[in-house]
Each structure stands twice: as C-alpha cells, then as structure tokens.
Coordinates of C-alpha atoms and ligand atoms in Angstrom, one line a residue:
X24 CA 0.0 0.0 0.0
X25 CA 1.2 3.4 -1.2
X26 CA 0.1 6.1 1.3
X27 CA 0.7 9.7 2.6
X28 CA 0.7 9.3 6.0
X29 CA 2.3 12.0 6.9
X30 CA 0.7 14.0 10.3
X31 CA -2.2 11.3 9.8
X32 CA -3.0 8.8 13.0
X33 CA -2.9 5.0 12.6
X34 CA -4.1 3.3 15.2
X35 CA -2.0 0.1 16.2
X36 CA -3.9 -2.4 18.6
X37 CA -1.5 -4.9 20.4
X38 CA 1.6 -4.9 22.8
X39 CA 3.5 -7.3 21.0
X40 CA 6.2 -8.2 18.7
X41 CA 3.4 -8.3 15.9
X42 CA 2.5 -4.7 16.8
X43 CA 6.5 -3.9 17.2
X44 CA 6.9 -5.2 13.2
X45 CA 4.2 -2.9 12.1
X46 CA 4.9 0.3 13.9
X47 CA 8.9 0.0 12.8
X48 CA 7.3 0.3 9.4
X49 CA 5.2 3.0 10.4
X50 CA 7.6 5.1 12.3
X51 CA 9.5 5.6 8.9
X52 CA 6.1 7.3 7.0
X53 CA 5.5 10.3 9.2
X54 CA 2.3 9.0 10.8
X55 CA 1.5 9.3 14.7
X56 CA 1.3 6.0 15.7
X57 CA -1.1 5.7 18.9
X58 CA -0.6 2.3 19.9
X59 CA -3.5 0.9 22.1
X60 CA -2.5 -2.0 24.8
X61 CA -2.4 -2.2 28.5
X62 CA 0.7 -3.6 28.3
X63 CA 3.9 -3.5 26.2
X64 CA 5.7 -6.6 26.1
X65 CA 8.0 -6.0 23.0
X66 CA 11.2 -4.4 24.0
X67 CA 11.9 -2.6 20.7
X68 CA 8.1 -1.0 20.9
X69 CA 8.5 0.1 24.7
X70 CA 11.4 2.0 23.4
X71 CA 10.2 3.9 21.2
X72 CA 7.1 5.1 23.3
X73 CA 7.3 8.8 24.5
X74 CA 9.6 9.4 21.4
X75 CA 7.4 11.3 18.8
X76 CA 5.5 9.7 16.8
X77 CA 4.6 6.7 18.7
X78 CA 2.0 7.3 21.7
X79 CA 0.6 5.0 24.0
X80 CA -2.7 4.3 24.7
X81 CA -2.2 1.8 27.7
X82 CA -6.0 0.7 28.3
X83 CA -8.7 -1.9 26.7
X84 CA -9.6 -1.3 23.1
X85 CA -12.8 1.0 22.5
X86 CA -14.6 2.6 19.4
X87 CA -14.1 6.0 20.0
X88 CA -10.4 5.5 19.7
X89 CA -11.2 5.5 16.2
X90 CA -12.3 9.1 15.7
X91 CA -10.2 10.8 13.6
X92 CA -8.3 7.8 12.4
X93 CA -6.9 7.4 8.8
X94 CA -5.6 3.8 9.2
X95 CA -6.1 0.7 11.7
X96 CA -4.2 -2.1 12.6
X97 CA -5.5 -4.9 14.8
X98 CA -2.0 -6.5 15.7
X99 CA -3.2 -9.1 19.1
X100 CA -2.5 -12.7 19.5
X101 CA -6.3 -12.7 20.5
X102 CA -8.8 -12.8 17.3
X103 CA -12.0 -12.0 19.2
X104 CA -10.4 -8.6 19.9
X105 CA -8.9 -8.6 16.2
X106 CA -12.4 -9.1 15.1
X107 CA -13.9 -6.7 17.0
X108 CA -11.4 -4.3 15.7
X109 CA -11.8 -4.7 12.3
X110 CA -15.8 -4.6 13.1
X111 CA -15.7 -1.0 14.2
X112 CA -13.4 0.1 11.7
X113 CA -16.2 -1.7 9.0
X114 CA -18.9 0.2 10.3
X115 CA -16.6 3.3 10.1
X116 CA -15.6 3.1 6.5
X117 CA -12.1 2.6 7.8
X118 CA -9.6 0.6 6.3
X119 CA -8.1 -1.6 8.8
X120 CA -5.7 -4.7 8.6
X121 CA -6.2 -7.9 10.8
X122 CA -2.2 -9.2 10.8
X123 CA -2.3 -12.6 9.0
X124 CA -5.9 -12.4 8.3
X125 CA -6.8 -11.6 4.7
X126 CA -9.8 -12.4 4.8
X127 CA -10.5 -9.8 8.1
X128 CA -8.2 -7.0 6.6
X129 CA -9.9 -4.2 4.6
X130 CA -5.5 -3.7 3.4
X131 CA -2.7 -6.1 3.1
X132 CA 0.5 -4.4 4.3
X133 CA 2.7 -5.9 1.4
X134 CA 6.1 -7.4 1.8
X135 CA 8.6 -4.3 0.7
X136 CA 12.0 -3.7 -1.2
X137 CA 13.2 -0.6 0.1
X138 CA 15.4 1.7 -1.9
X139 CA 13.3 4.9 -0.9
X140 CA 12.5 6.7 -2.6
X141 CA 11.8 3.6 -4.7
X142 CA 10.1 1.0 -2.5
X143 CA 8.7 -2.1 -4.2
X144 CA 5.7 -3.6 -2.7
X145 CA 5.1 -7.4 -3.2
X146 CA 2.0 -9.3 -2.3
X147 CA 0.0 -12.5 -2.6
X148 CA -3.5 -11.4 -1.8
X149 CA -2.8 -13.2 1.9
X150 CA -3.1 -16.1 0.2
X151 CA 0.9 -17.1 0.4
X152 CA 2.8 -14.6 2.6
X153 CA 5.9 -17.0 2.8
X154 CA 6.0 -16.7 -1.0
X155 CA 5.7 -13.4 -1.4
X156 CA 8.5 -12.6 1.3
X157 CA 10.2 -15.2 -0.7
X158 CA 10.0 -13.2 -4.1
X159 CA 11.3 -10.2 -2.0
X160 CA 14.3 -11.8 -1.2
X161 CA 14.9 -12.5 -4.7
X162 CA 14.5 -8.9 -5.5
X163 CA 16.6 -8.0 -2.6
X164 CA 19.2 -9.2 -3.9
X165 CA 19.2 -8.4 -7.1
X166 CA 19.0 -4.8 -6.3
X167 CA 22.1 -2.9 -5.6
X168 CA 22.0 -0.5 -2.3
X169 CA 23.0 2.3 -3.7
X170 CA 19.4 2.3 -6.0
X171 CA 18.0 4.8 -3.5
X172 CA 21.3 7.2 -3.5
X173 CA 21.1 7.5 -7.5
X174 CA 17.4 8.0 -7.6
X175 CA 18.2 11.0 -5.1
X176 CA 21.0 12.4 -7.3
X177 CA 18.8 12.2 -10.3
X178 CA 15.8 13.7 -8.6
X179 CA 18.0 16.8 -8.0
X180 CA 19.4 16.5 -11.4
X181 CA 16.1 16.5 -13.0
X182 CA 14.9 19.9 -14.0
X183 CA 18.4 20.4 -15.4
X184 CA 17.9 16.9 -17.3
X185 CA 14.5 18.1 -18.5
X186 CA 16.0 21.6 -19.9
X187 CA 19.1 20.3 -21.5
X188 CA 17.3 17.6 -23.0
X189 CA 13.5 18.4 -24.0
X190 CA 12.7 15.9 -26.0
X191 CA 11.2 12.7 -24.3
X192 CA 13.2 9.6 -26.2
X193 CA 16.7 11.2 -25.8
X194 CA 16.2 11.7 -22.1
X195 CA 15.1 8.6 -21.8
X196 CA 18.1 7.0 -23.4
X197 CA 20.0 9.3 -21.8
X198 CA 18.4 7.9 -17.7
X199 CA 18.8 4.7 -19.1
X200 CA 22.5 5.3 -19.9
X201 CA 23.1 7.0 -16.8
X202 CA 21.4 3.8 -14.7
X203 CA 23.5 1.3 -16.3
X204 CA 26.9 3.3 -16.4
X205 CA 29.6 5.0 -14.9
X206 CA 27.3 7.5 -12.8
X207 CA 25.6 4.6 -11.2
X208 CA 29.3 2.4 -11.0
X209 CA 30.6 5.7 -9.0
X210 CA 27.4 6.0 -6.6
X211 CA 27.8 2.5 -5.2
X212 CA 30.8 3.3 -4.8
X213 CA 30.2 5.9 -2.3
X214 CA 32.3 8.5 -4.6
X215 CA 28.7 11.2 -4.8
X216 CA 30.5 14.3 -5.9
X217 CA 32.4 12.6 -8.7
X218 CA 29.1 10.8 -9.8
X219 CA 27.6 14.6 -10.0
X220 CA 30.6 15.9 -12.2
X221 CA 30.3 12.9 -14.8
X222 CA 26.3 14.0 -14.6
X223 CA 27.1 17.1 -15.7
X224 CA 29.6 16.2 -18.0
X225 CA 27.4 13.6 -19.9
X226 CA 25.0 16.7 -20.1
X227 CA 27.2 18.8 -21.5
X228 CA 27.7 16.3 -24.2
X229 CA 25.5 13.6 -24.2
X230 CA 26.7 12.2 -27.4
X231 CA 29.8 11.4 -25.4
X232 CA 28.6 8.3 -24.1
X233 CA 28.5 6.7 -20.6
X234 CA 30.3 3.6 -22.3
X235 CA 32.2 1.5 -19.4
X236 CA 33.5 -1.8 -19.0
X237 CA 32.9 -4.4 -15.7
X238 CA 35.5 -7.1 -15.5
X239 CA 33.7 -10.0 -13.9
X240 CA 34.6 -13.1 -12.6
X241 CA 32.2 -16.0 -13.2
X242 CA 33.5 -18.2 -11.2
X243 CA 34.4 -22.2 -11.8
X244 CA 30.7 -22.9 -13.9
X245 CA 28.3 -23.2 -11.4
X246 CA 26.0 -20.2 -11.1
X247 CA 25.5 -20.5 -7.4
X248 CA 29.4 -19.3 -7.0
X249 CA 28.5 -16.1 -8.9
X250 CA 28.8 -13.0 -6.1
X251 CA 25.8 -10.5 -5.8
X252 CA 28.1 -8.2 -7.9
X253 CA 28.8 -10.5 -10.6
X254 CA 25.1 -11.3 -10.9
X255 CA 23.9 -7.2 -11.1
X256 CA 26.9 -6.7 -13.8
X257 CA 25.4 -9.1 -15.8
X258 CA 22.0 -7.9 -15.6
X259 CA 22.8 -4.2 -16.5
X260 CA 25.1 -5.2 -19.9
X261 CA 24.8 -3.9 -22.5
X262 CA 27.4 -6.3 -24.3
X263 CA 28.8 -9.6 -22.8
X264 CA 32.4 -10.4 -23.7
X265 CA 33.1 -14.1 -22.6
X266 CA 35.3 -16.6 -21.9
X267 CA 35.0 -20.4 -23.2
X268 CA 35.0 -21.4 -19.3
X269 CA 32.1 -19.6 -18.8
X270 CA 29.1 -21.8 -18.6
X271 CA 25.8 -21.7 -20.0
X272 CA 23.7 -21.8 -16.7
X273 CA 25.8 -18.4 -15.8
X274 CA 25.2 -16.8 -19.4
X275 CA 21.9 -17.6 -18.8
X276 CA 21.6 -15.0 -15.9
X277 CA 22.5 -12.0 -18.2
X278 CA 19.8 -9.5 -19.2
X279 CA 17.8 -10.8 -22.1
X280 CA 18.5 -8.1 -23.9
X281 CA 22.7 -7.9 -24.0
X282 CA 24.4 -8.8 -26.9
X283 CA 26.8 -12.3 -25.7
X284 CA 30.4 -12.3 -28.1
X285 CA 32.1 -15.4 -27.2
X286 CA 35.6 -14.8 -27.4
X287 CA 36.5 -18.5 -26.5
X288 CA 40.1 -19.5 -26.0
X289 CA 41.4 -22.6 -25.2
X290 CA 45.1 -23.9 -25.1
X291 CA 45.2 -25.1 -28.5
X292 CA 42.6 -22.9 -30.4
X293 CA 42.7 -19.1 -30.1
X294 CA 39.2 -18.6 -31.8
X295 CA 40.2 -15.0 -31.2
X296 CA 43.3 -13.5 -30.7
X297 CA 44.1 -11.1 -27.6
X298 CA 44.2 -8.4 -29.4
X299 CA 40.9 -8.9 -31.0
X300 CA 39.1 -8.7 -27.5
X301 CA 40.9 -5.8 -26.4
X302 CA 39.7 -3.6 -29.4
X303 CA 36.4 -5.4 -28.9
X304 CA 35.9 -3.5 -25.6
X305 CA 36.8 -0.4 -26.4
X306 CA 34.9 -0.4 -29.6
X307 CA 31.8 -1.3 -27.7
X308 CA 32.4 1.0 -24.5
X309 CA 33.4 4.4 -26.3
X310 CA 29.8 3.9 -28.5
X311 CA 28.8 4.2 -25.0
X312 CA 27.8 1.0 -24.0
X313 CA 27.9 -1.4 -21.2
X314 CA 30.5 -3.8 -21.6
X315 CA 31.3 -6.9 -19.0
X316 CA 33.9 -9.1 -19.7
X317 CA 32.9 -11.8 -18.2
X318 CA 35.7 -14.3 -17.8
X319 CA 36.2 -17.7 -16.1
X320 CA 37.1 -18.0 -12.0
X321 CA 38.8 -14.9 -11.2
X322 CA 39.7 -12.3 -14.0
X323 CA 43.0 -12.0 -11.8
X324 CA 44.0 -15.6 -11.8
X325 CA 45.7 -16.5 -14.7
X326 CA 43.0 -14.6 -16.2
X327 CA 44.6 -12.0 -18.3
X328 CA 42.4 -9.6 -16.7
X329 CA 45.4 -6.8 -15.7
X330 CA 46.3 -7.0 -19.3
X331 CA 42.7 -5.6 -20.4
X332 CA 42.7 -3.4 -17.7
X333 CA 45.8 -1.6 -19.3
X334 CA 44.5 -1.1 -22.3
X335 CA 41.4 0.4 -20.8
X336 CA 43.6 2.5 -18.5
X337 CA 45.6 3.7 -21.4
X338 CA 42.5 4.4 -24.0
X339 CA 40.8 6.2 -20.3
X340 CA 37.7 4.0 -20.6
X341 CA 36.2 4.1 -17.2
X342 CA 36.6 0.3 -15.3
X343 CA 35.6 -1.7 -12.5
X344 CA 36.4 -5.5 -11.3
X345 CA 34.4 -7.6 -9.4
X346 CA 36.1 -10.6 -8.9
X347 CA 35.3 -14.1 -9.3
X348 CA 35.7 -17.5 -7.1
X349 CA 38.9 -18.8 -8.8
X350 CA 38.8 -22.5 -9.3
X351 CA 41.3 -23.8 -6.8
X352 CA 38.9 -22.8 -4.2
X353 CA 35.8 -24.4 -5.9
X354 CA 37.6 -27.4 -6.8
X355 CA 39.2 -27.4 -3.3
X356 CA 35.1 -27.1 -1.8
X357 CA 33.6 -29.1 -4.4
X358 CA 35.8 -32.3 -4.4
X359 CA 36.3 -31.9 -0.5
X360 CA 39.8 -30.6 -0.1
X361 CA 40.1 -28.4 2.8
X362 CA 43.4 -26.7 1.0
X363 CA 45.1 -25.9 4.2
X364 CA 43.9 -28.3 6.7
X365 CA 46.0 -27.9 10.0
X366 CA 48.5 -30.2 10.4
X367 CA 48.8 -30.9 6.5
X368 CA 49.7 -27.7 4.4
X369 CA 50.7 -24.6 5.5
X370 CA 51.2 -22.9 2.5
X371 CA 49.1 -22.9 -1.0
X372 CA 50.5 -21.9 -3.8
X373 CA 48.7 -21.3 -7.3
X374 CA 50.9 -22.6 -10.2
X375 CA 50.6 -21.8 -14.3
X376 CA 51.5 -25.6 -15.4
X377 CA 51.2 -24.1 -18.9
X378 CA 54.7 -25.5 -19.3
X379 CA 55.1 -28.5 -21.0
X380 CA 58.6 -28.9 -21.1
X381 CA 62.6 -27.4 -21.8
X382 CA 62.9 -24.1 -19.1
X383 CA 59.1 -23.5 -17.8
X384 CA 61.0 -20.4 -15.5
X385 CA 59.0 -22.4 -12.5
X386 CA 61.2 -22.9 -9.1
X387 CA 61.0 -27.0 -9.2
X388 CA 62.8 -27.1 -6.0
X389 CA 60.8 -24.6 -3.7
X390 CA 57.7 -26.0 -6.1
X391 CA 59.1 -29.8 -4.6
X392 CA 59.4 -28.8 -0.7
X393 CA 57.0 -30.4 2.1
X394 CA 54.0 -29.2 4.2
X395 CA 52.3 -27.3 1.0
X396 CA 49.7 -27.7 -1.1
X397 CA 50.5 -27.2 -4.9
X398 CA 47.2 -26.1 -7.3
X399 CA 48.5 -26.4 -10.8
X400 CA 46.4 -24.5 -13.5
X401 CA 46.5 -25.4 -16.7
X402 CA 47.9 -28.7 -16.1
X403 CA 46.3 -31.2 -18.4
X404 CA 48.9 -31.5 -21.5
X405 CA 51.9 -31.4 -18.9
X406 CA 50.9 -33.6 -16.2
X407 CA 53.6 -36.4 -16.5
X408 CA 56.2 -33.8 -16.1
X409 CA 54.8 -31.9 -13.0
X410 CA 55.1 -35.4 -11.5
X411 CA 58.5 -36.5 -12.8
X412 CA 59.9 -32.8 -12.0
X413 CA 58.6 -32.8 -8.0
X414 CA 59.6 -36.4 -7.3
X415 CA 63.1 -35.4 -8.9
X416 CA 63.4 -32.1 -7.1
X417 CA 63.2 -34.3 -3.5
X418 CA 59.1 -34.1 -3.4
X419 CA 57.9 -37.7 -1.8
X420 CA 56.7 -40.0 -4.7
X421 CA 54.0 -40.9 -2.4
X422 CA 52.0 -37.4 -2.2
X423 CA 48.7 -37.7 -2.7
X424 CA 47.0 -35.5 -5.8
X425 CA 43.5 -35.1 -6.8
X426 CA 42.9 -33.7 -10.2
X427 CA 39.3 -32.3 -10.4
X428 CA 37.6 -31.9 -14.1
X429 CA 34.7 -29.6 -14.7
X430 CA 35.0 -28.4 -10.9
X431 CA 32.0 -27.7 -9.2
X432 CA 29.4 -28.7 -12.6
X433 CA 27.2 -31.4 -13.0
X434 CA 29.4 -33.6 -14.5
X435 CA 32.4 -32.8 -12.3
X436 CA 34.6 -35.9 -12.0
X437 CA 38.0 -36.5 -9.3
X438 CA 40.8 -38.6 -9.7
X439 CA 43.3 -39.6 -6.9
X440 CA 46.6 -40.8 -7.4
X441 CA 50.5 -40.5 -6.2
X442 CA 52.8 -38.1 -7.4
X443 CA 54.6 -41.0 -9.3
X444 CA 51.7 -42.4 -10.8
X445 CA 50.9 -39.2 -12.7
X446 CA 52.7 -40.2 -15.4
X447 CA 50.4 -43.4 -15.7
X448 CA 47.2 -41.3 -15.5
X449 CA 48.2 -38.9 -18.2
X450 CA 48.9 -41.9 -20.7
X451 CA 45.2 -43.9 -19.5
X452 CA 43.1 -41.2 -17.2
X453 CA 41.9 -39.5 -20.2
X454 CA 41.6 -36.6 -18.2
X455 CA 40.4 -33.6 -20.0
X456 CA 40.0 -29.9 -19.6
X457 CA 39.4 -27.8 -17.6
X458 CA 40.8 -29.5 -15.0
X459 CA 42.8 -28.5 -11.7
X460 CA 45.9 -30.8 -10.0
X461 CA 45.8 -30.8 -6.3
X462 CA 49.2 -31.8 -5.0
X463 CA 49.9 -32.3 -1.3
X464 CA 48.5 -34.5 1.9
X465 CA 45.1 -32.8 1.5
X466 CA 44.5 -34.3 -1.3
X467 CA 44.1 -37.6 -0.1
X468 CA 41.0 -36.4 2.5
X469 CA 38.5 -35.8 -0.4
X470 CA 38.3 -39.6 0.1
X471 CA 36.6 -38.8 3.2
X472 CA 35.1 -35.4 2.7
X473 CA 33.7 -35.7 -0.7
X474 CA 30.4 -34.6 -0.9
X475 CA 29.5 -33.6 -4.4
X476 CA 28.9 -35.7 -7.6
X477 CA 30.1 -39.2 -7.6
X478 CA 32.5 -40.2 -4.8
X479 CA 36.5 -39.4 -6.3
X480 CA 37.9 -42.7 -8.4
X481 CA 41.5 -43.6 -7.1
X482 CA 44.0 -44.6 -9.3
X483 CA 45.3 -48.1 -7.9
X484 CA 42.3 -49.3 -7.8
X485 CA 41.3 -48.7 -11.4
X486 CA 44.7 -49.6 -12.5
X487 CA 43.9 -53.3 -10.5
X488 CA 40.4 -53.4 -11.8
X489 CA 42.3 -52.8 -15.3
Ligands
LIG16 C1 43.2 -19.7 -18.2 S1 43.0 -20.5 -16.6 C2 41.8 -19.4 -16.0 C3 41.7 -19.5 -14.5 C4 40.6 -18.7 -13.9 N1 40.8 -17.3 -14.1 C5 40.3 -19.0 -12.5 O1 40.5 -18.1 -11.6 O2 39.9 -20.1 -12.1 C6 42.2 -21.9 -17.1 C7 42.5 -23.1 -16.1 O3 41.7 -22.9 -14.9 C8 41.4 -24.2 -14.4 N2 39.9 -24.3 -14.3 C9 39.0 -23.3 -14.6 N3 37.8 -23.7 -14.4 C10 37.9 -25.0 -13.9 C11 36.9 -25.9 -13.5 N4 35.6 -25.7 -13.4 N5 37.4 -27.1 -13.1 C12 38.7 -27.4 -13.0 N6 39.6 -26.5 -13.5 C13 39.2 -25.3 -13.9 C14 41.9 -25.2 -15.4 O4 43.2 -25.6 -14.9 C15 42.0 -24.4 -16.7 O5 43.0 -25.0 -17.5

C-alpha cells in the first residue's frame, strides 16, 4: 500500500512483537502512531514510546479511539479482539488490517524492497505470505544499495535533465544510460561528488557516451558461485564479452537483452586473438555501451584480466572489477579438499603448469618442498612432467594429488593418485580440460570429505580393476 501518511494517525492495537513489526514500518512514514494496549511486552516497541511519533494508549480497546483515524491495525495474539477491531473500523468506513488475516483485513501491508524513494511492494493477496516474502528476497538481492542514493541524485538533477534535453526519447536514453553506467558504477561506490561531475559532464555532451567496461569473474561454472556483484553486472550489460570457461547456466543470468560475443580461448585454439578482444571492448564501451567481460574463475587468476585493464587504462575508458571465485577454491570445496587443513599444508601456492617442457621459468625445488599444497592450473597437456619434476626435485613420490575436471558442474569428476603415478594417469586417465591438480597430503582427504557428484575414483584401484 502506497500512502501519505504523513501527520495522519494510525491506530496500532497490540503490545507485541506483531504490533513492534508494524509500527517499525510506520515510524519511517511520518504517521502518529497511537498504539492501544495495557501492556507493552515487546522491548523494541516500549522503546520507542514517548519518542514522537509513537504514543501509548495503555488501556482496553474502544470505538471512540477511532475518531479521527486514517488507518487501523488490529495487531493481538487474541482474534476475538482482532475481530472486534476490524468490526468498528467496518462500520466506520475505515480501512483496517487484521495481521495474518486476509480475509479480516480491509488492506494487506505488502512485503517491501526498500530503496526509498523507490520501494517495491510485493504481495500475494494473503493467500501465500511466505512466497511473497520469498520473491522479496529475490529482489533484494538483485537490487544494488545504492538504488535509492542514484534515484536521489537524479531527482536533483532533473529539471536540469528536462531543460538540456527536452525531447522525451533522448532523455530517456540518456536515464537509461546513466542507470547502467559509470554514474551509477561511481554511486555505489560511495564517490557522490564525482558521480555529479560525470552528470554534468554527460550533459554537456551527451553524445559522449556513458560507455564502461565491468571485469567479472564468473567463477568455476556453477551459477550459485556467482557473487551478488557479478550477478547485477550481468543484468545491467549492455554487451557480454566471454570466456570459453564460462558456462551456460551463468550466461543464462544475463539481461535478455545484452548482446553475448564469445571470445573463446582454449590452449590449442585461439578462436580470437588477444588483441581482438581488447579492441572489442573499447569499440563497444566508447559507443557508450555497457561492456562486461565476463571471464572464467577470477579475472586476476591467470585470467589475463590486468592485461585488459591496461589497455582500458591507457584508451581512459572508465573500469571496475568484481572478482570471481577462482577454481582452486571451488575445486578445493567441491571435491572436499580443505586446501590448508591444519596439520597438512601450511602454504598454497597457485601454479601456471602451462609448461610443457625445456625451461618453464617455475622454481622445481621450492615447487618440490614439504608441508604445501601445490594447485596447478593449466595442467592437463603437462601432467607427467609436473610429476617427474617434483619427485626429482626431492618431493615424496607418495603425495597424494587429486585432479578435479569440470570443478564444481554437474558432470564434475575426481581422480586420486600419487605423485609418481601421474605419469600413468596422463597416458590412461583420459583426463580432460578444464581440469585442476591438487598436489599435497590434503588431497588424499577428499576420500573422506567428498560430498559432491560421484565419490572421487583412485588410481590403484582402477589400475587393479584394469
Ligand atoms: C586460463 S585459466 C583461468 C583460470 C581462472 N581465471 C580462475 O581463476 O579459475 C584456465 C584453467 O583454470 C582451471 N579451471 C578453470 N575452471 C575450472 C573448473 N571448473 N574445473 C577445473 N579446473 C578449472 C583449469 O586448470 C584451466 O585450464
């Protein structure tokens, strides 16, 4: 219910923490709240008596605490009385809402999203409040904070929006450019007097464009890893850049409307070169769009992501990050490897083991020393040699690895074996990628731990079955 309820009395009747929900909502829309109970038994409530606007009424309920009433709420655990209530209020022409009781209730407080000054309302009818509060959350979440702030800036902004721009389908674009872009990127961030000068400046020239670019992280594949920020980028885009890694359910979150370019690489086909991306962005951001770059894991993880920043940087296109759950940790969760469980590891170190062979540049010996876990990315096409290399620079031959494919997907799949049988594996595991090696004692407790998809398969024993 949208109301001015400003110097208008609502009448609350009940002590309790049903009343206390209802006049916390209350006390935010400028009515004076006269809450009728002989007793307060709700801490919060009892607090805020005496403090304008909530007055207390302490005695029974009667009729002529109804004169000059806008609103009513009958808020006790006792439904004779609730009744009652909502019985005068009928006969009054009052509106007046029995809490819980549609069918009582002349109004349904709805569940809200508040981002005043926009509030969303949600509501079943009363016929399935746990839904409807359900729905909220989802809306919750998909709203960012900082909505309210921006809608404030822009309500200052907007006679000088309506003058520069008179004619009704530019200013629109021109809100709709400003909601999705830099303006909005700088209010979240807190940064209000910088977010008013690129107002004005995008004013001054509208033409200029709002065009930024979000470097995302999409995490390992499944869409429950995505962060709240992650999740808003992709629903504001105007253009989605994307890796190969990135799955399908994630894409699949993205505002309908965003143009998806897949700029897929893998190690042996670059479907399109570096280069190519990087003009790809600024192309799309300086004709003032919305670019994400969405990539796989963690844009900062052997991601390439810095490199893209710099271009950015240097071209002065405008740039966030929000960063992305980088697969040794959602391998790590997913196959049930606690990466630095006490006692075991205490040190991780991420490892490029796009090496293959002759000088890789990697430290073998500090790579080979005890009490660490080793996660090797890239590791597929050189895992014989990460094994033969630790076990000859002094690492035990007995270590236990776990290399996890398609971590944390549906079809995720883990393989445990010794250092020295990785040689073995690579010739007749058919491992493919992506895929992660876990070296180090913690690797052998996702025998124990596992939890998700099917349990891990270990080496010796499919060598024996074999
Ligand atoms: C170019 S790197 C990108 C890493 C990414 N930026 C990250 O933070 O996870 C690609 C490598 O990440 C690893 N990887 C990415 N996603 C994976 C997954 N779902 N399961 C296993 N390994 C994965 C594989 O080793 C793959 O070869």
């Amino acid at each position: 219910m949208f109301a001015d309820l400003r110097g208008r009395r609502v009448l609350v009747v009940g002590g309790g923490e049903v009343a206390e929900r209802k006049v916390r909502l209350l006390r935010e829309t400028g009515a004076q709240v006269e809450v009728v109970a002989r007793e307060i038994m709700a801490a919060d409530l009892a607090g805020w008596i005496g403090s304008a606007p909530v007055a207390w009424l302490a005695r029974e309920f009667d009729e002529s605490q109804l004169d000059g009433v806008t609103l009513v709420i009958a808020a006790t655990s006792d439904a004779e009385l609730n009744e009652r209530v909502a019985a005068a209020a009928r006969s009054r022409a009052l509106l007046c809402n029995v809490v819980d009781d549609a069918e009582r209730s002349g109004f349904i407080v709805p569940a809200i999203v508040d981002r005043s000054p926009l509030v969303i309302a949600i509501s079943s009818g009363g016929v399935a409040p746990v839904l409807a509060r359900l729905v909220r959350e989802r809306i919750e979440t998909a709203l960012d904070e900082s909505l309210g702030a921006l809608a404030r800036l822009l309500e200052a902004w907007r006679g000088r929006i309506r003058q520069a721009l008179p004619d009704l389908g530019e200013r629109r674009r021109f809100y709709a450019g400003v909601l999705r872009g830099r303006v909005a990127g700088l209010v979240r961030r807190q940064r209000d007097e910088e977010a008013g000068r690129e107002l004005a400046r995008l004013l001054a020239s509208p033409s200029a464009g709002a065009g930024s670019v979000v470097l995302v992280g999409a995490g390992p594949g499944d869409p429950a890893l995505l962060t709240l920020g992650a999740l808003r980028a992709l629903q504001e885009a105007d253009v989605i850049l994307h890796d190969r890694l990135v799955s399908d359910d994630v894409l699949a979150l993205a505002r309908r409307d965003a143009t998806r370019i897949p700029v897929g690489k893998s190690a042996r086909a670059h479907s399109v070169p570096q280069e190519r991306i990087h003009e790809l962005m600024l192309e799309h951001a300086r004709a003032g769009r919305r670019v994400v770059r969405l990539k796989g894991g963690d844009p900062f993880v052997f991601g390439r992501g810095g490199e893209e920043l710099e271009v950015l940087a240097r071209h002065g296109i405008p740039f966030e990050v929000v960063p992305g759950i980088t697969a040794a940790l959602a391998c790590g969760a997913y196959a049930g490897v606690p990466l630095t469980h006490r006692g075991y590891a205490q040190s991780l170190r991420l490892v490029t083991a796009h090496c293959g062979g002759g000088d890789d540049g990697l430290d073998w010996a500090s790579l080979a020393a005890p009490n660490q876990t080793l996660v090797l990315y890239m590791g597929v096409a050189s895992l014989a040699t990460v094994g033969r290399r630790l076990v000859g620079h002094g690492r035990d031959p007995s270590t236990p690895v776990a290399i996890v494919e398609r971590g944390s997907r549906a079809d995720q799949r883990v393989t445990l074996a010794r250092l020295d049988e990785l040689e073995d594996v690579a010739r007749g595991g058919d491992i493919r990628s992506p895929a992660l090696v876990i070296v180090g004692e913690v690797a052998a407790l996702a025998e124990a731990l596992h939890w998700y998809g099917e349990p891990p398969r270990q080496w010796q024993a499919l060598r024996r079955v074999a």
